[in-house]
C-alpha cells in the first residue's frame, strides 16, 4: 500500500473536522475507484483479510448496500447487522453491541444511528475504524463526499460554485455535512426552506437563507433537493404536502431561475410530487441523482481504503 499523508485519521465521523486537503484526497482516491467500478471485473484484494461490519440501527437501502459493495469490491469480508432502534434502551444497547462486536476484531464498523452523537460515542469504545453512515440530524459524511465527487466530475470544481440546498434542512444530516464540505471547499451555500425547516444555527453555519425558491435558485449552479423527513417531525412543520410542493417543490418553472447548466441532486429516497416533480427528477440532461448513487460506492471504497492505509498493520496481531 502506498503512503497517504493527506488523510491520517482513525475514524470518519463527520465532515466538520476535515481539512480541504483531506477532502480533496478522499475525492481523488474515489475518482480512481469510479473507473474500477465500471470494469467487468470490479474486485481487488486490497482489503483481503479485513472485516467490515455494517451496523445499522436505522433503516437504509442505498447507504447499506453501497457500503456492502464497497467492502466486497476491495476484497474485505463484509457483514450486515440491522438492529431495531425503537425497542431498545439506546445508550446501553449501543455500548453493549459495540463491545460485543469489538471482541470479534472488526477492522471497520460502519454505523448508522438515529441519535446525533451516537456514532462518535461508539468510536470511543472500539479498536477498529468507525465510519459514520448517518447519526440523527447531525452528519452523513459519505453522502456529502459523494455529492462533492458528483459535482466535481460534472463541473470540474467546487470552489466558487453557488449551491442551493432546498427543503427540510432542519432534519437533514445530509444538508449539515454538505454545508460543512462546500464551505471548506470554497463554494457559496444557500439554504432555501420555509422558516419552520431552517435550523436555528443556520447562520452560524455560514449559509445565506432564502424562503422563496425563485430567489434562492437564482443563478445557482447546483440545486440540491432534500426529502421532507416526516418521520422525524412531531408537530406540524408544513401545512400539507400539497402546499409544500406548491411553494417549495422543484418544478421546471422554478428551475428556470437557476443557471442553464444547473445540476439537480437529491440524496434519496425521493418523495416524488412532494419536494420534486417526477419529470424533473428523471430529466436525463439535468438530474444526476443516479450518478450520485453510482459514485457513492467509489467514495465508500476510498473511505475504507484510506482509513485502512492510515492504520497500516495495526490490529492485525491484536
Ligand atoms: N438517505 C439520506 C439519509 O439517510 C437522506 C434521507 O433519508 O432523506 O439521511
Tab-separated table of C-alpha atoms and ligand atoms in Angstrom:
chain	number	residue	atom	x	y	z
A	1	UNK	CA	0.000	0.000	0.000
A	2	UNK	CA	1.218	3.479	-0.816
A	3	UNK	CA	1.570	6.359	1.650
A	4	UNK	CA	-1.341	8.779	2.023
A	5	UNK	CA	-0.080	11.709	4.085
A	6	UNK	CA	-3.162	13.826	3.392
A	7	UNK	CA	-5.501	11.513	5.278
A	8	UNK	CA	-4.352	10.021	8.555
A	9	UNK	CA	-7.481	9.719	10.673
A	10	UNK	CA	-8.575	6.806	12.824
A	11	UNK	CA	-12.295	7.336	12.090
A	12	UNK	CA	-14.530	9.205	9.690
A	13	UNK	CA	-17.139	10.756	11.964
A	14	UNK	CA	-18.025	13.993	10.221
A	15	UNK	CA	-17.049	16.480	7.554
A	16	UNK	CA	-16.808	19.377	10.011
A	17	UNK	CA	-13.467	18.159	11.366
A	18	UNK	CA	-11.838	17.606	7.942
A	19	UNK	CA	-9.480	19.934	6.092
A	20	UNK	CA	-9.733	20.860	2.413
A	21	UNK	CA	-6.645	18.696	1.764
A	22	UNK	CA	-8.237	15.663	3.425
A	23	UNK	CA	-11.457	16.101	1.446
A	24	UNK	CA	-9.521	16.511	-1.809
A	25	UNK	CA	-7.510	13.376	-1.002
A	26	UNK	CA	-10.691	11.328	-0.396
A	27	UNK	CA	-12.193	12.600	-3.654
A	28	UNK	CA	-9.024	11.906	-5.660
A	29	UNK	CA	-8.852	8.324	-4.422
A	30	UNK	CA	-12.606	7.879	-5.066
A	31	UNK	CA	-12.132	9.105	-8.633
A	32	UNK	CA	-9.867	6.133	-9.281
A	33	UNK	CA	-12.455	3.724	-7.926
A	34	UNK	CA	-15.124	5.059	-10.292
A	35	UNK	CA	-13.133	3.552	-13.145
A	36	UNK	CA	-12.654	0.262	-11.294
A	37	UNK	CA	-16.407	0.006	-10.718
A	38	UNK	CA	-17.126	0.374	-14.429
A	39	UNK	CA	-14.924	-2.566	-15.385
A	40	UNK	CA	-16.405	-6.053	-15.819
A	41	UNK	CA	-14.085	-7.318	-13.061
A	42	UNK	CA	-14.708	-4.890	-10.237
A	43	UNK	CA	-12.869	-6.660	-7.472
A	44	UNK	CA	-9.387	-6.215	-5.994
A	45	UNK	CA	-7.724	-7.823	-2.989
A	46	UNK	CA	-6.630	-4.608	-1.274
A	47	UNK	CA	-8.543	-5.336	1.925
A	48	UNK	CA	-8.318	-9.120	1.857
A	49	UNK	CA	-8.473	-10.475	5.394
A	50	UNK	CA	-10.100	-7.308	6.722
A	51	UNK	CA	-13.587	-7.443	8.257
A	52	UNK	CA	-16.131	-4.662	7.748
A	53	UNK	CA	-19.332	-4.718	9.821
A	54	UNK	CA	-22.278	-2.579	8.756
A	55	UNK	CA	-24.120	-1.834	11.985
A	56	UNK	CA	-27.404	-0.113	11.206
A	57	UNK	CA	-29.755	0.980	13.995
A	58	UNK	CA	-31.939	2.745	11.421
A	59	UNK	CA	-33.323	1.664	8.069
A	60	UNK	CA	-31.263	2.153	4.969
A	61	UNK	CA	-31.310	0.840	1.459
A	62	UNK	CA	-28.752	2.689	-0.595
A	63	UNK	CA	-26.165	3.521	2.050
A	64	UNK	CA	-26.003	-0.014	3.436
A	65	UNK	CA	-25.899	-1.640	0.005
A	66	UNK	CA	-23.300	0.857	-1.113
A	67	UNK	CA	-21.006	0.124	1.852
A	68	UNK	CA	-21.513	-3.603	1.383
A	69	UNK	CA	-20.497	-3.406	-2.259
A	70	UNK	CA	-17.590	-1.117	-1.423
A	71	UNK	CA	-16.186	-3.559	1.105
A	72	UNK	CA	-16.664	-6.537	-1.177
A	73	UNK	CA	-15.065	-4.827	-4.163
A	74	UNK	CA	-11.959	-4.246	-2.068
A	75	UNK	CA	-11.908	-7.898	-1.029
A	76	UNK	CA	-12.953	-7.422	2.624
A	77	UNK	CA	-15.339	-9.733	4.474
A	78	UNK	CA	-18.445	-7.585	4.812
A	79	UNK	CA	-21.228	-8.391	7.255
A	80	UNK	CA	-24.551	-6.592	7.743
A	81	UNK	CA	-26.175	-6.194	11.137
A	82	UNK	CA	-29.500	-4.392	11.397
A	83	UNK	CA	-30.649	-3.572	14.890
A	84	UNK	CA	-34.151	-2.239	15.501
A	85	UNK	CA	-33.736	1.020	17.358
A	86	UNK	CA	-37.279	1.527	18.602
A	87	UNK	CA	-37.474	-1.271	21.143
A	88	UNK	CA	-34.115	-0.851	22.820
A	89	UNK	CA	-32.682	1.261	25.595
A	90	UNK	CA	-30.407	3.064	23.205
A	91	UNK	CA	-27.367	4.114	25.285
A	92	UNK	CA	-26.954	0.762	26.971
A	93	UNK	CA	-27.532	-1.380	23.923
A	94	UNK	CA	-25.282	0.736	21.755
A	95	UNK	CA	-22.269	0.230	24.016
A	96	UNK	CA	-23.074	-3.430	24.651
A	97	UNK	CA	-23.339	-4.071	20.949
A	98	UNK	CA	-20.133	-2.164	20.311
A	99	UNK	CA	-18.201	-4.151	22.897
A	100	UNK	CA	-19.564	-7.453	21.608
A	101	UNK	CA	-18.568	-6.626	18.057
A	102	UNK	CA	-15.231	-5.234	19.202
A	103	UNK	CA	-14.389	-8.629	20.670
A	104	UNK	CA	-14.601	-10.076	17.148
A	105	UNK	CA	-11.853	-7.712	15.892
A	106	UNK	CA	-13.634	-5.959	13.056
A	107	UNK	CA	-11.315	-3.621	11.160
A	108	UNK	CA	-14.112	-1.223	10.278
A	109	UNK	CA	-17.530	-0.563	11.790
A	110	UNK	CA	-19.894	1.366	9.542
A	111	UNK	CA	-22.550	2.738	11.862
A	112	UNK	CA	-25.920	4.403	11.370
A	113	UNK	CA	-27.909	5.513	14.401
A	114	UNK	CA	-30.999	7.699	14.923
A	115	UNK	CA	-29.288	9.762	17.651
A	116	UNK	CA	-26.855	12.572	16.863
A	117	UNK	CA	-23.516	11.834	18.522
A	118	UNK	CA	-24.123	8.094	18.994
A	119	UNK	CA	-21.555	7.104	16.352
A	120	UNK	CA	-18.834	9.191	17.993
A	121	UNK	CA	-19.634	7.636	21.359
A	122	UNK	CA	-19.280	4.191	19.833
A	123	UNK	CA	-15.969	5.131	18.196
A	124	UNK	CA	-14.540	5.835	21.647
A	125	UNK	CA	-15.248	2.263	22.770
A	126	UNK	CA	-13.904	0.157	19.908
A	127	UNK	CA	-10.497	-0.565	18.452
A	128	UNK	CA	-11.435	-0.640	14.767
A	129	UNK	CA	-12.060	2.330	12.480
A	130	UNK	CA	-15.586	3.755	12.652
A	131	UNK	CA	-17.373	5.371	9.719
A	132	UNK	CA	-20.452	7.455	10.393
A	133	UNK	CA	-23.173	6.330	7.974
A	134	UNK	CA	-25.604	8.908	9.378
A	135	UNK	CA	-26.277	9.913	13.001
A	136	UNK	CA	-29.606	11.585	13.717
A	137	UNK	CA	-29.765	15.009	12.118
A	138	UNK	CA	-26.043	15.576	12.734
A	139	UNK	CA	-23.826	14.289	9.880
A	140	UNK	CA	-23.737	11.891	6.936
A	141	UNK	CA	-20.169	12.428	5.737
A	142	UNK	CA	-20.042	9.881	2.916
A	143	UNK	CA	-23.177	11.403	1.352
A	144	UNK	CA	-21.531	14.843	1.258
A	145	UNK	CA	-18.371	13.309	-0.216
A	146	UNK	CA	-20.291	11.536	-2.963
A	147	UNK	CA	-22.226	14.717	-3.698
A	148	UNK	CA	-18.942	16.611	-3.948
A	149	UNK	CA	-17.456	13.984	-6.244
A	150	UNK	CA	-20.531	14.166	-8.490
A	151	UNK	CA	-20.268	17.961	-8.707
A	152	UNK	CA	-16.503	17.937	-9.232
A	153	UNK	CA	-16.687	15.374	-12.043
A	154	UNK	CA	-19.520	17.266	-13.780
A	155	UNK	CA	-18.438	20.887	-13.316
A	156	UNK	CA	-14.710	20.409	-12.750
A	157	UNK	CA	-14.515	22.178	-9.385
A	158	UNK	CA	-16.301	23.050	-6.162
A	159	UNK	CA	-14.689	26.395	-5.451
A	160	UNK	CA	-16.765	29.426	-6.410
A	161	UNK	CA	-19.932	27.463	-7.238
A	162	UNK	CA	-23.307	28.528	-5.878
A	163	UNK	CA	-25.165	25.620	-4.317
A	164	UNK	CA	-28.813	25.903	-3.248
A	165	UNK	CA	-29.775	23.281	-0.648
A	166	UNK	CA	-33.558	23.190	-0.605
A	167	UNK	CA	-36.221	21.793	1.682
A	168	UNK	CA	-36.131	20.092	5.049
A	169	UNK	CA	-32.750	21.347	6.196
A	170	UNK	CA	-33.774	21.193	9.848
A	171	UNK	CA	-33.892	17.390	9.997
A	172	UNK	CA	-31.204	16.725	7.417
A	173	UNK	CA	-27.781	15.303	8.265
A	174	UNK	CA	-27.127	15.395	4.515
A	175	UNK	CA	-27.575	19.177	4.495
A	176	UNK	CA	-25.325	19.645	7.522
A	177	UNK	CA	-22.476	17.573	6.046
A	178	UNK	CA	-22.854	19.268	2.670
A	179	UNK	CA	-22.835	22.742	4.198
A	180	UNK	CA	-19.577	21.959	6.001
A	181	UNK	CA	-17.952	20.406	2.945
A	182	UNK	CA	-18.986	23.103	0.498
A	183	UNK	CA	-17.845	25.854	2.850
A	184	UNK	CA	-14.497	24.161	3.429
A	185	UNK	CA	-14.018	23.778	-0.337
A	186	UNK	CA	-14.882	27.409	-1.091
A	187	UNK	CA	-18.383	27.108	-2.578
A	188	UNK	CA	-21.195	29.544	-1.743
A	189	UNK	CA	-24.035	27.813	0.082
A	190	UNK	CA	-27.661	28.857	0.192
A	191	UNK	CA	-30.412	27.263	2.197
A	192	UNK	CA	-33.902	27.540	0.717
A	193	UNK	CA	-36.690	26.445	3.049
A	194	UNK	CA	-39.773	27.561	4.954
A	195	UNK	CA	-38.787	29.258	8.246
A	196	UNK	CA	-40.021	26.200	10.190
A	197	UNK	CA	-37.470	23.954	8.445
A	198	UNK	CA	-34.362	26.124	8.871
A	199	UNK	CA	-32.149	25.121	11.828
A	200	UNK	CA	-31.680	27.828	14.455
A	201	UNK	CA	-27.895	27.756	13.992
A	202	UNK	CA	-28.088	28.102	10.175
A	203	UNK	CA	-26.413	31.486	10.014
A	204	UNK	CA	-23.554	30.297	12.174
A	205	UNK	CA	-23.037	27.518	9.633
A	206	UNK	CA	-22.140	30.149	7.044
A	207	UNK	CA	-25.080	29.968	4.644
A	208	UNK	CA	-27.389	32.501	3.067
A	209	UNK	CA	-31.027	31.838	3.928
A	210	UNK	CA	-33.949	32.155	1.496
A	211	UNK	CA	-37.638	31.416	1.962
A	212	UNK	CA	-38.518	31.756	-1.712
A	213	UNK	CA	-37.466	29.150	-4.286
A	214	UNK	CA	-37.202	31.609	-7.164
A	215	UNK	CA	-34.876	33.924	-5.266
A	216	UNK	CA	-32.911	31.083	-3.694
A	217	UNK	CA	-32.310	29.347	-7.010
A	218	UNK	CA	-31.317	32.487	-8.896
A	219	UNK	CA	-28.077	31.767	-10.766
A	220	UNK	CA	-27.406	28.594	-8.767
A	221	UNK	CA	-25.014	26.043	-10.289
A	222	UNK	CA	-26.389	23.214	-8.179
A	223	UNK	CA	-29.916	22.604	-6.924
A	224	UNK	CA	-29.805	20.057	-4.133
A	225	UNK	CA	-33.252	18.898	-3.038
A	226	UNK	CA	-33.871	17.239	0.324
A	227	UNK	CA	-36.505	14.756	1.387
A	228	UNK	CA	-39.266	16.047	3.653
A	229	UNK	CA	-38.414	13.849	6.666
A	230	UNK	CA	-41.862	13.356	8.077
A	231	UNK	CA	-40.725	10.503	10.311
A	232	UNK	CA	-38.585	12.980	12.274
A	233	UNK	CA	-41.377	15.525	12.670
A	234	UNK	CA	-43.531	15.613	15.740
A	235	UNK	CA	-45.793	18.580	15.300
A	236	UNK	CA	-46.672	20.405	12.145
A	237	UNK	CA	-43.828	21.964	10.207
A	238	UNK	CA	-45.715	22.316	6.922
A	239	UNK	CA	-49.438	22.872	6.344
A	240	UNK	CA	-49.744	19.891	3.945
A	241	UNK	CA	-47.533	18.121	1.441
A	242	UNK	CA	-49.599	19.681	-1.350
A	243	UNK	CA	-48.983	23.174	-0.054
A	244	UNK	CA	-45.331	22.324	0.455
A	245	UNK	CA	-44.942	21.235	-3.159
A	246	UNK	CA	-46.625	24.397	-4.337
A	247	UNK	CA	-44.118	26.645	-2.599
A	248	UNK	CA	-41.005	24.513	-2.201
A	249	UNK	CA	-41.278	21.736	-4.787
A	250	UNK	CA	-38.774	21.713	-7.648
A	251	UNK	CA	-40.575	22.156	-10.977
A	252	UNK	CA	-39.303	23.206	-14.416
A	253	UNK	CA	-40.824	26.601	-13.829
A	254	UNK	CA	-38.767	27.185	-10.685
A	255	UNK	CA	-35.660	25.632	-12.220
A	256	UNK	CA	-35.717	28.360	-14.900
A	257	UNK	CA	-34.215	30.693	-12.292
A	258	UNK	CA	-31.080	28.623	-11.840
A	259	UNK	CA	-28.181	28.757	-14.299
A	260	UNK	CA	-28.830	26.909	-17.587
A	261	UNK	CA	-26.272	24.223	-16.765
A	262	UNK	CA	-27.500	23.787	-13.176
A	263	UNK	CA	-27.495	20.192	-11.959
A	264	UNK	CA	-30.314	18.653	-9.937
A	265	UNK	CA	-29.330	16.486	-6.995
A	266	UNK	CA	-31.204	14.511	-4.340
A	267	UNK	CA	-29.725	12.112	-1.762
A	268	UNK	CA	-32.721	9.785	-1.929
A	269	UNK	CA	-35.116	8.390	-1.113
A	270	UNK	CA	-37.249	10.881	-3.063
A	271	UNK	CA	-40.824	11.897	-2.333
A	272	UNK	CA	-41.995	12.497	-5.896
A	273	UNK	CA	-44.590	15.238	-6.037
A	274	UNK	CA	-43.672	16.467	-2.547
A	275	UNK	CA	-40.204	18.052	-2.849
A	276	UNK	CA	-39.574	17.315	-6.505
A	277	UNK	CA	-41.630	16.963	-9.655
A	278	UNK	CA	-41.293	13.477	-11.101
A	279	UNK	CA	-40.330	14.643	-14.588
A	280	UNK	CA	-37.625	16.937	-13.238
A	281	UNK	CA	-36.217	14.094	-11.124
A	282	UNK	CA	-35.977	11.863	-14.201
A	283	UNK	CA	-34.599	14.506	-16.585
A	284	UNK	CA	-31.579	12.795	-18.108
A	285	UNK	CA	-29.952	16.102	-19.036
A	286	UNK	CA	-30.251	17.869	-15.698
A	287	UNK	CA	-30.692	15.281	-12.967
A	288	UNK	CA	-27.600	13.499	-11.596
A	289	UNK	CA	-29.472	11.583	-8.914
A	290	UNK	CA	-28.489	8.123	-10.174
A	291	UNK	CA	-24.918	9.259	-10.753
A	292	UNK	CA	-24.811	10.187	-7.064
A	293	UNK	CA	-25.757	6.598	-6.237
A	294	UNK	CA	-23.101	5.229	-8.599
A	295	UNK	CA	-20.338	7.440	-7.214
A	296	UNK	CA	-21.368	6.587	-3.663
A	297	UNK	CA	-19.793	3.149	-3.986
A	298	UNK	CA	-16.488	4.660	-5.150
A	299	UNK	CA	-16.493	7.185	-2.307
A	300	UNK	CA	-17.084	4.462	0.269
A	301	UNK	CA	-14.280	2.388	-1.230
A	302	UNK	CA	-11.993	5.407	-0.861
A	303	UNK	CA	-13.004	5.846	2.781
A	304	UNK	CA	-12.333	2.178	3.592
A	305	UNK	CA	-9.054	2.241	1.678
A	306	UNK	CA	-7.710	5.422	3.301
A	307	UNK	CA	-8.764	4.514	6.830
A	308	UNK	CA	-7.028	1.155	6.493
A	309	UNK	CA	-3.932	2.758	4.971
A	310	UNK	CA	-3.801	5.221	7.859
A	311	UNK	CA	-3.751	2.320	10.321
A	312	UNK	CA	-1.164	0.258	8.464
A	313	UNK	CA	-0.879	-3.190	10.062
A	314	UNK	CA	-2.382	-2.057	13.336
A	315	UNK	CA	-4.869	-4.509	14.763
A	316	UNK	CA	-3.649	-7.473	12.787
A	317	UNK	CA	-1.869	-9.028	15.745
A	318	UNK	CA	-4.311	-7.773	18.397
B	1	LIG	N1	-30.702	8.906	2.846
B	1	LIG	C1	-30.407	10.156	3.490
B	1	LIG	C2	-30.142	9.968	4.969
B	1	LIG	O1	-30.012	8.853	5.433
B	1	LIG	C3	-31.411	11.203	3.208
B	1	LIG	C4	-32.820	10.912	3.646
B	1	LIG	O2	-33.075	9.920	4.321
B	1	LIG	O3	-33.668	11.714	3.291
B	1	LIG	O4	-30.057	10.934	5.689
